PDB file of C-alpha atoms in Angstrom:
ATOM      1  CA  UNK A 979      -0.059  -0.104   0.021  1.00 81.00           C
ATOM      2  CA  UNK A 980       1.354   3.423  -0.955  1.00 95.00           C
ATOM      3  CA  UNK A 981       1.602   6.163   1.707  1.00 97.00           C
ATOM      4  CA  UNK A 982       1.088   9.837   1.972  1.00 98.00           C
ATOM      5  CA  UNK A 983       3.537  12.088   3.967  1.00 98.00           C
ATOM      6  CA  UNK A 984       3.345  15.778   4.627  1.00 98.00           C
ATOM      7  CA  UNK A 985       6.733  17.437   4.636  1.00 98.00           C
ATOM      8  CA  UNK A 986       7.884  20.819   5.922  1.00 97.00           C
ATOM      9  CA  UNK A 987      10.537  22.334   3.815  1.00 96.00           C
ATOM     10  CA  UNK A 988      11.698  24.979   6.193  1.00 95.00           C
ATOM     11  CA  UNK A 989      12.028  28.594   5.273  1.00 90.00           C
ATOM     12  CA  UNK A 990      13.266  27.962   1.726  1.00 83.00           C
ATOM     13  CA  UNK A 991      16.970  27.279   1.690  1.00 85.00           C
ATOM     14  CA  UNK A 992      17.874  23.528   1.138  1.00 88.00           C
ATOM     15  CA  UNK A 993      20.502  23.868   3.956  1.00 91.00           C
ATOM     16  CA  UNK A 994      17.545  24.419   6.349  1.00 93.00           C
ATOM     17  CA  UNK A 995      15.771  21.293   5.283  1.00 95.00           C
ATOM     18  CA  UNK A 996      15.953  18.349   7.739  1.00 96.00           C
ATOM     19  CA  UNK A 997      17.555  15.064   6.409  1.00 96.00           C
ATOM     20  CA  UNK A 998      14.265  13.354   7.077  1.00 97.00           C
ATOM     21  CA  UNK A 999      12.466  15.820   4.854  1.00 97.00           C
ATOM     22  CA  UNK A1000      15.047  15.352   2.001  1.00 96.00           C
ATOM     23  CA  UNK A1001      14.711  11.521   2.256  1.00 97.00           C
ATOM     24  CA  UNK A1002      10.835  11.563   2.209  1.00 97.00           C
ATOM     25  CA  UNK A1003      10.804  13.719  -0.928  1.00 97.00           C
ATOM     26  CA  UNK A1004      13.532  11.535  -2.569  1.00 96.00           C
ATOM     27  CA  UNK A1005      11.542   8.364  -1.822  1.00 96.00           C
ATOM     28  CA  UNK A1006       8.341   9.695  -3.150  1.00 98.00           C
ATOM     29  CA  UNK A1007       6.910   9.142  -6.736  1.00 98.00           C
ATOM     30  CA  UNK A1008       4.594  12.071  -6.489  1.00 98.00           C
ATOM     31  CA  UNK A1009       5.256  15.548  -5.150  1.00 98.00           C
ATOM     32  CA  UNK A1010       2.322  17.933  -4.461  1.00 97.00           C
ATOM     33  CA  UNK A1011       2.607  21.542  -3.432  1.00 96.00           C
ATOM     34  CA  UNK A1012       1.892  25.166  -4.110  1.00 95.00           C
ATOM     35  CA  UNK A1013       3.834  26.254  -7.179  1.00 94.00           C
ATOM     36  CA  UNK A1014       6.073  28.724  -5.265  1.00 91.00           C
ATOM     37  CA  UNK A1015       7.100  25.980  -2.819  1.00 92.00           C
ATOM     38  CA  UNK A1016       7.824  23.439  -5.570  1.00 94.00           C
ATOM     39  CA  UNK A1017      10.225  26.014  -7.081  1.00 92.00           C
ATOM     40  CA  UNK A1018      12.247  26.006  -3.996  1.00 90.00           C
ATOM     41  CA  UNK A1019      13.299  22.383  -4.359  1.00 94.00           C
ATOM     42  CA  UNK A1020      13.984  21.775  -8.187  1.00 93.00           C
ATOM     43  CA  UNK A1021      16.858  19.345  -7.339  1.00 94.00           C
ATOM     44  CA  UNK A1022      14.519  17.035  -5.391  1.00 94.00           C
ATOM     45  CA  UNK A1023      11.578  16.947  -7.712  1.00 94.00           C
ATOM     46  CA  UNK A1024      13.380  16.212 -11.054  1.00 93.00           C
ATOM     47  CA  UNK A1025      11.888  12.947 -12.583  1.00 93.00           C
ATOM     48  CA  UNK A1026       8.912  12.907 -10.312  1.00 96.00           C
ATOM     49  CA  UNK A1027       5.328  13.585 -11.068  1.00 97.00           C
ATOM     50  CA  UNK A1028       4.522  16.920  -9.764  1.00 97.00           C
ATOM     51  CA  UNK A1029       0.934  17.993  -8.647  1.00 96.00           C
ATOM     52  CA  UNK A1030       1.443  21.892  -8.407  1.00 93.00           C
ATOM     53  CA  UNK A1031      -1.445  24.238  -7.976  1.00 91.00           C
ATOM     54  CA  UNK A1032      -1.770  27.928  -7.255  1.00 90.00           C
ATOM     55  CA  UNK A1033      -2.830  30.135  -4.297  1.00 83.00           C
ATOM     56  CA  UNK A1034      -6.321  29.307  -3.033  1.00 84.00           C
ATOM     57  CA  UNK A1035      -6.254  25.830  -4.461  1.00 92.00           C
ATOM     58  CA  UNK A1036      -5.254  23.961  -1.278  1.00 94.00           C
ATOM     59  CA  UNK A1037      -8.312  21.613  -1.061  1.00 95.00           C
ATOM     60  CA  UNK A1038      -7.837  20.576  -4.846  1.00 95.00           C
ATOM     61  CA  UNK A1039      -4.143  20.027  -4.382  1.00 96.00           C
ATOM     62  CA  UNK A1040      -4.568  17.850  -1.269  1.00 97.00           C
ATOM     63  CA  UNK A1041      -7.410  15.879  -2.853  1.00 97.00           C
ATOM     64  CA  UNK A1042      -5.257  15.075  -5.854  1.00 97.00           C
ATOM     65  CA  UNK A1043      -2.434  13.983  -3.551  1.00 98.00           C
ATOM     66  CA  UNK A1044      -4.514  11.677  -1.446  1.00 97.00           C
ATOM     67  CA  UNK A1045      -5.974  10.159  -4.617  1.00 97.00           C
ATOM     68  CA  UNK A1046      -2.463   9.599  -6.039  1.00 97.00           C
ATOM     69  CA  UNK A1047      -1.466   7.836  -2.800  1.00 98.00           C
ATOM     70  CA  UNK A1048      -4.706   5.846  -2.772  1.00 97.00           C
ATOM     71  CA  UNK A1049      -3.976   4.850  -6.406  1.00 96.00           C
ATOM     72  CA  UNK A1050      -0.705   3.283  -5.389  1.00 97.00           C
ATOM     73  CA  UNK A1051       2.038   6.077  -5.701  1.00 98.00           C
ATOM     74  CA  UNK A1052       3.997   7.168  -2.687  1.00 98.00           C
ATOM     75  CA  UNK A1053       3.159  10.786  -2.370  1.00 98.00           C
ATOM     76  CA  UNK A1054       4.445  13.761  -0.478  1.00 98.00           C
ATOM     77  CA  UNK A1055       2.602  17.054   0.141  1.00 98.00           C
ATOM     78  CA  UNK A1056       5.065  19.825   0.733  1.00 97.00           C
ATOM     79  CA  UNK A1057       4.541  23.076   2.745  1.00 94.00           C
ATOM     80  CA  UNK A1058       7.052  25.777   3.560  1.00 93.00           C
ATOM     81  CA  UNK A1059       8.143  26.229   7.102  1.00 95.00           C
ATOM     82  CA  UNK A1060       6.636  23.495   9.372  1.00 97.00           C
ATOM     83  CA  UNK A1061       3.734  21.655   7.556  1.00 96.00           C
ATOM     84  CA  UNK A1062       1.804  21.543  10.861  1.00 96.00           C
ATOM     85  CA  UNK A1063       1.901  25.270  11.432  1.00 95.00           C
ATOM     86  CA  UNK A1064      -0.397  27.025   8.949  1.00 94.00           C
ATOM     87  CA  UNK A1065       0.493  24.281   6.519  1.00 93.00           C
ATOM     88  CA  UNK A1066      -1.071  21.390   4.819  1.00 96.00           C
ATOM     89  CA  UNK A1067      -1.003  18.718   7.549  1.00 97.00           C
ATOM     90  CA  UNK A1068      -4.343  19.298   8.973  1.00 97.00           C
ATOM     91  CA  UNK A1069      -6.129  19.350   5.562  1.00 97.00           C
ATOM     92  CA  UNK A1070      -4.357  16.185   4.219  1.00 98.00           C
ATOM     93  CA  UNK A1071      -5.100  14.326   7.459  1.00 97.00           C
ATOM     94  CA  UNK A1072      -8.867  15.390   7.434  1.00 97.00           C
ATOM     95  CA  UNK A1073      -9.200  14.238   3.714  1.00 97.00           C
ATOM     96  CA  UNK A1074      -7.476  10.917   4.699  1.00 97.00           C
ATOM     97  CA  UNK A1075      -9.695  10.190   7.540  1.00 97.00           C
ATOM     98  CA  UNK A1076     -12.796  11.036   5.664  1.00 97.00           C
ATOM     99  CA  UNK A1077     -12.222   8.082   3.419  1.00 96.00           C
ATOM    100  CA  UNK A1078     -13.313   4.549   4.267  1.00 96.00           C
ATOM    101  CA  UNK A1079     -10.625   2.657   6.015  1.00 95.00           C
ATOM    102  CA  UNK A1080     -10.181   0.259   3.223  1.00 94.00           C
ATOM    103  CA  UNK A1081      -9.676   3.064   0.671  1.00 95.00           C
ATOM    104  CA  UNK A1082      -7.055   5.025   2.586  1.00 95.00           C
ATOM    105  CA  UNK A1083      -3.286   5.133   1.775  1.00 96.00           C
ATOM    106  CA  UNK A1084      -0.827   4.616   4.595  1.00 97.00           C
ATOM    107  CA  UNK A1085      -0.450   7.703   6.697  1.00 98.00           C
ATOM    108  CA  UNK A1086       3.312   8.518   6.552  1.00 97.00           C
ATOM    109  CA  UNK A1087       3.067  11.249   9.107  1.00 97.00           C
ATOM    110  CA  UNK A1088       4.267  14.871   9.342  1.00 98.00           C
ATOM    111  CA  UNK A1089       7.786  15.679   8.743  1.00 98.00           C
ATOM    112  CA  UNK A1090       8.551  18.678  10.917  1.00 97.00           C
ATOM    113  CA  UNK A1091      10.330  21.680   9.410  1.00 97.00           C
ATOM    114  CA  UNK A1092      11.785  25.016  10.623  1.00 96.00           C
ATOM    115  CA  UNK A1093       8.775  27.353  10.811  1.00 95.00           C
ATOM    116  CA  UNK A1094       9.020  31.004   9.745  1.00 94.00           C
ATOM    117  CA  UNK A1095       8.711  32.021  13.463  1.00 96.00           C
ATOM    118  CA  UNK A1096      11.854  30.008  14.288  1.00 96.00           C
ATOM    119  CA  UNK A1097      13.739  31.360  11.256  1.00 96.00           C
ATOM    120  CA  UNK A1098      12.804  34.995  11.917  1.00 97.00           C
ATOM    121  CA  UNK A1099      13.563  34.838  15.732  1.00 98.00           C
ATOM    122  CA  UNK A1100      17.127  33.349  14.996  1.00 97.00           C
ATOM    123  CA  UNK A1101      17.781  36.364  12.726  1.00 97.00           C
ATOM    124  CA  UNK A1102      16.672  38.953  15.247  1.00 98.00           C
ATOM    125  CA  UNK A1103      18.492  37.493  18.278  1.00 98.00           C
ATOM    126  CA  UNK A1104      16.568  35.799  21.085  1.00 98.00           C
ATOM    127  CA  UNK A1105      13.087  37.452  21.184  1.00 98.00           C
ATOM    128  CA  UNK A1106      11.162  34.053  21.954  1.00 98.00           C
ATOM    129  CA  UNK A1107      12.909  33.067  25.123  1.00 97.00           C
ATOM    130  CA  UNK A1108       9.702  33.329  27.184  1.00 96.00           C
ATOM    131  CA  UNK A1109       6.070  32.558  26.502  1.00 97.00           C
ATOM    132  CA  UNK A1110       4.783  33.715  23.156  1.00 98.00           C
ATOM    133  CA  UNK A1111       1.561  33.637  20.908  1.00 98.00           C
ATOM    134  CA  UNK A1112       1.630  32.870  17.226  1.00 98.00           C
ATOM    135  CA  UNK A1113      -1.263  34.651  15.416  1.00 98.00           C
ATOM    136  CA  UNK A1114      -2.028  34.860  11.627  1.00 97.00           C
ATOM    137  CA  UNK A1115      -3.734  38.137  10.552  1.00 97.00           C
ATOM    138  CA  UNK A1116      -5.265  36.520   7.543  1.00 95.00           C
ATOM    139  CA  UNK A1117      -9.034  36.603   7.727  1.00 94.00           C
ATOM    140  CA  UNK A1118      -9.701  34.331   4.708  1.00 91.00           C
ATOM    141  CA  UNK A1119     -10.419  31.385   7.075  1.00 92.00           C
ATOM    142  CA  UNK A1120     -10.797  33.063  10.340  1.00 96.00           C
ATOM    143  CA  UNK A1121     -13.249  36.027  11.079  1.00 97.00           C
ATOM    144  CA  UNK A1122     -11.339  39.225  11.742  1.00 97.00           C
ATOM    145  CA  UNK A1123     -13.269  39.725  15.140  1.00 97.00           C
ATOM    146  CA  UNK A1124     -11.839  36.448  16.244  1.00 98.00           C
ATOM    147  CA  UNK A1125      -8.325  37.492  15.334  1.00 98.00           C
ATOM    148  CA  UNK A1126      -8.761  40.836  16.947  1.00 97.00           C
ATOM    149  CA  UNK A1127      -9.864  39.281  20.202  1.00 98.00           C
ATOM    150  CA  UNK A1128      -6.787  36.790  20.250  1.00 98.00           C
ATOM    151  CA  UNK A1129      -4.439  39.714  19.699  1.00 98.00           C
ATOM    152  CA  UNK A1130      -6.043  41.735  22.404  1.00 98.00           C
ATOM    153  CA  UNK A1131      -5.960  38.917  24.908  1.00 98.00           C
ATOM    154  CA  UNK A1132      -2.412  37.896  24.213  1.00 98.00           C
ATOM    155  CA  UNK A1133      -1.280  41.484  24.478  1.00 98.00           C
ATOM    156  CA  UNK A1134      -3.075  41.682  27.877  1.00 98.00           C
ATOM    157  CA  UNK A1135      -1.241  38.627  28.875  1.00 98.00           C
ATOM    158  CA  UNK A1136       2.089  40.020  28.068  1.00 98.00           C
ATOM    159  CA  UNK A1137       2.984  37.442  25.543  1.00 98.00           C
ATOM    160  CA  UNK A1138       5.519  38.033  22.872  1.00 98.00           C
ATOM    161  CA  UNK A1139       3.503  38.156  19.750  1.00 98.00           C
ATOM    162  CA  UNK A1140       4.551  36.501  16.362  1.00 98.00           C
ATOM    163  CA  UNK A1141       2.425  37.616  13.503  1.00 98.00           C
ATOM    164  CA  UNK A1142       2.137  35.563  10.405  1.00 97.00           C
ATOM    165  CA  UNK A1143       0.535  37.005   7.154  1.00 95.00           C
ATOM    166  CA  UNK A1144       0.624  40.500   8.563  1.00 96.00           C
ATOM    167  CA  UNK A1145      -0.292  42.555   5.625  1.00 95.00           C
ATOM    168  CA  UNK A1146      -1.213  42.229   1.981  1.00 90.00           C
ATOM    169  CA  UNK A1147      -2.433  44.385  -0.903  1.00 87.00           C
ATOM    170  CA  UNK A1148      -5.983  43.888   0.323  1.00 87.00           C
ATOM    171  CA  UNK A1149      -5.335  43.945   4.057  1.00 89.00           C
ATOM    172  CA  UNK A1150      -3.608  47.176   4.901  1.00 89.00           C
ATOM    173  CA  UNK A1151      -5.471  48.403   8.020  1.00 94.00           C
ATOM    174  CA  UNK A1152      -5.470  45.243  10.147  1.00 96.00           C
ATOM    175  CA  UNK A1153      -1.832  45.681  11.192  1.00 97.00           C
ATOM    176  CA  UNK A1154      -2.598  49.177  12.130  1.00 97.00           C
ATOM    177  CA  UNK A1155      -5.314  47.938  14.405  1.00 97.00           C
ATOM    178  CA  UNK A1156      -3.047  45.326  15.922  1.00 98.00           C
ATOM    179  CA  UNK A1157      -0.554  47.996  16.754  1.00 98.00           C
ATOM    180  CA  UNK A1158      -3.257  50.117  18.475  1.00 98.00           C
ATOM    181  CA  UNK A1159      -4.442  47.137  20.516  1.00 98.00           C
ATOM    182  CA  UNK A1160      -1.082  46.209  21.780  1.00 98.00           C
ATOM    183  CA  UNK A1161      -0.250  49.930  22.437  1.00 98.00           C
ATOM    184  CA  UNK A1162      -3.160  49.629  25.192  1.00 98.00           C
ATOM    185  CA  UNK A1163      -0.999  47.264  27.099  1.00 98.00           C
ATOM    186  CA  UNK A1164       2.679  48.002  26.264  1.00 97.00           C
ATOM    187  CA  UNK A1165       4.968  51.000  26.006  1.00 98.00           C
ATOM    188  CA  UNK A1166       5.409  52.653  22.576  1.00 98.00           C
ATOM    189  CA  UNK A1167       9.104  51.853  22.743  1.00 98.00           C
ATOM    190  CA  UNK A1168       8.490  48.149  23.062  1.00 98.00           C
ATOM    191  CA  UNK A1169      10.837  46.428  20.506  1.00 98.00           C
ATOM    192  CA  UNK A1170       9.387  44.990  17.256  1.00 98.00           C
ATOM    193  CA  UNK A1171      11.396  42.807  14.741  1.00 98.00           C
ATOM    194  CA  UNK A1172      10.234  42.436  11.126  1.00 98.00           C
ATOM    195  CA  UNK A1173      11.887  39.752   8.916  1.00 98.00           C
ATOM    196  CA  UNK A1174      10.947  39.331   5.268  1.00 97.00           C
ATOM    197  CA  UNK A1175      11.884  36.301   3.169  1.00 93.00           C
ATOM    198  CA  UNK A1176      13.601  34.433   6.026  1.00 94.00           C
ATOM    199  CA  UNK A1177      16.026  31.997   4.636  1.00 88.00           C
ATOM    200  CA  UNK A1178      15.414  32.955   1.181  1.00 88.00           C
ATOM    201  CA  UNK A1179      16.733  35.406  -1.562  1.00 87.00           C
ATOM    202  CA  UNK A1180      15.865  38.964  -0.540  1.00 91.00           C
ATOM    203  CA  UNK A1181      16.116  38.344   3.189  1.00 94.00           C
ATOM    204  CA  UNK A1182      15.630  41.477   5.194  1.00 96.00           C
ATOM    205  CA  UNK A1183      15.247  42.409   8.800  1.00 97.00           C
ATOM    206  CA  UNK A1184      14.244  45.454  10.664  1.00 97.00           C
ATOM    207  CA  UNK A1185      14.322  46.145  14.381  1.00 98.00           C
ATOM    208  CA  UNK A1186      12.196  49.106  15.350  1.00 98.00           C
ATOM    209  CA  UNK A1187       9.428  50.004  18.082  1.00 98.00           C
ATOM    210  CA  UNK A1188       5.787  49.303  18.649  1.00 98.00           C
ATOM    211  CA  UNK A1189       4.626  52.965  17.925  1.00 98.00           C
ATOM    212  CA  UNK A1190       6.458  52.970  14.579  1.00 98.00           C
ATOM    213  CA  UNK A1191       6.685  49.453  13.079  1.00 98.00           C
ATOM    214  CA  UNK A1192       3.779  49.803  10.660  1.00 97.00           C
ATOM    215  CA  UNK A1193       5.760  52.499   8.892  1.00 96.00           C
ATOM    216  CA  UNK A1194       8.326  49.773   7.791  1.00 96.00           C
ATOM    217  CA  UNK A1195       7.992  47.575   4.692  1.00 95.00           C
ATOM    218  CA  UNK A1196       5.676  44.602   5.651  1.00 97.00           C
ATOM    219  CA  UNK A1197       4.232  42.091   3.143  1.00 94.00           C
ATOM    220  CA  UNK A1198       2.951  38.555   3.121  1.00 91.00           C
ATOM    221  CA  UNK A1199       6.398  37.017   3.248  1.00 93.00           C
ATOM    222  CA  UNK A1200       7.113  39.070   6.428  1.00 96.00           C
ATOM    223  CA  UNK A1201       7.002  37.847  10.012  1.00 97.00           C
ATOM    224  CA  UNK A1202       6.483  40.387  12.712  1.00 98.00           C
ATOM    225  CA  UNK A1203       7.645  39.745  16.298  1.00 98.00           C
ATOM    226  CA  UNK A1204       6.357  42.264  18.949  1.00 98.00           C
ATOM    227  CA  UNK A1205       8.295  41.919  22.285  1.00 98.00           C
ATOM    228  CA  UNK A1206       6.693  41.757  25.698  1.00 98.00           C
ATOM    229  CA  UNK A1207       7.175  44.134  28.488  1.00 97.00           C
ATOM    230  CA  UNK A1208      10.589  42.929  29.286  1.00 97.00           C
ATOM    231  CA  UNK A1209      12.004  42.537  25.732  1.00 98.00           C
ATOM    232  CA  UNK A1210      14.885  44.917  24.904  1.00 98.00           C
ATOM    233  CA  UNK A1211      17.353  45.665  22.156  1.00 98.00           C
ATOM    234  CA  UNK A1212      21.065  45.721  22.563  1.00 97.00           C
ATOM    235  CA  UNK A1213      23.614  46.158  19.718  1.00 96.00           C
ATOM    236  CA  UNK A1214      20.875  45.374  17.280  1.00 95.00           C
ATOM    237  CA  UNK A1215      19.671  42.167  18.832  1.00 97.00           C
ATOM    238  CA  UNK A1216      16.235  41.639  20.210  1.00 98.00           C
ATOM    239  CA  UNK A1217      16.269  39.836  23.692  1.00 98.00           C
ATOM    240  CA  UNK A1218      13.490  38.653  25.803  1.00 98.00           C
ATOM    241  CA  UNK A1219      14.959  37.517  29.142  1.00 96.00           C
ATOM    242  CA  UNK A1220      13.868  34.171  30.484  1.00 92.00           C
ATOM    243  CA  UNK A1221      14.691  35.192  34.205  1.00 72.00           C
ATOM    244  CA  UNK A1222      17.957  33.532  34.602  1.00 60.00           C
ATOM    245  CA  UNK A1223      19.502  36.844  35.921  1.00 60.00           C
ATOM    246  CA  UNK A1224      16.864  37.199  38.580  1.00 61.00           C
ATOM    247  CA  UNK A1225      17.310  33.593  39.631  1.00 56.00           C
ATOM    248  CA  UNK A1226      21.086  33.960  40.010  1.00 50.00           C
ATOM    249  CA  UNK A1227      20.680  37.110  42.060  1.00 51.00           C
ATOM    250  CA  UNK A1228      18.114  35.469  44.339  1.00 51.00           C
ATOM    251  CA  UNK A1229      20.577  32.425  44.778  1.00 55.00           C
ATOM    252  CA  UNK A1230      23.286  34.785  45.674  1.00 53.00           C
ATOM    253  CA  UNK A1231      21.298  36.767  48.178  1.00 56.00           C
ATOM    254  CA  UNK A1232      20.141  33.548  49.833  1.00 55.00           C
ATOM    255  CA  UNK A1233      23.634  32.369  50.176  1.00 56.00           C
ATOM    256  CA  UNK A1234      24.873  35.760  51.632  1.00 56.00           C
TER     257      UNK A1234
END
């Protein structure tokens, strides 16, 4: 019986792919994915049957992939970053489980990849050293009122915020609303990092402040990290302390 596996490609550079991801793609007969992601791995898809589709065709793409595996071809569905974080893992698994058990291909599992939030944080320094919330600002599948509530509650809880899909040609005001919501709970000088095309050609990063970050260039390939009340910038690096300094000071005082 053929199997279907969902693979995270990482941020885009082949050096950031895991050996397990590379092996899964090489062993497959069929590779399914968004055209843009397929173009990131030309050396791995040569000679394979490719099921590539465009933006907004996720359901069709995953249906084709599940059908190919059910017909006897080992298939991988690729996503950028980690396939289990805003990727195709959930949709593929839903489609697989909707089939009668005797018509399902073998579930090859999800091969984890480096997500955009990991890649962006590593370029900014160490902004995710304490609790953080990851929120997508895309309202294609989630009502904006729900997204807004999540942002507000995470801001009130002093989470570091990592924002996926922060701005597009159609969505230009939502990021301004996010800034205003967070400003109700944090100082205007709170550090904000913006990374665009992390791990890909044209990689850029900016470190700015909460009151000014929406003036920077932000797009759909950007990831925005808003620091918490303890985050600071030193020599261009964003740092969110975990609390080790306070722990060391407390131990020293107890020993005195």
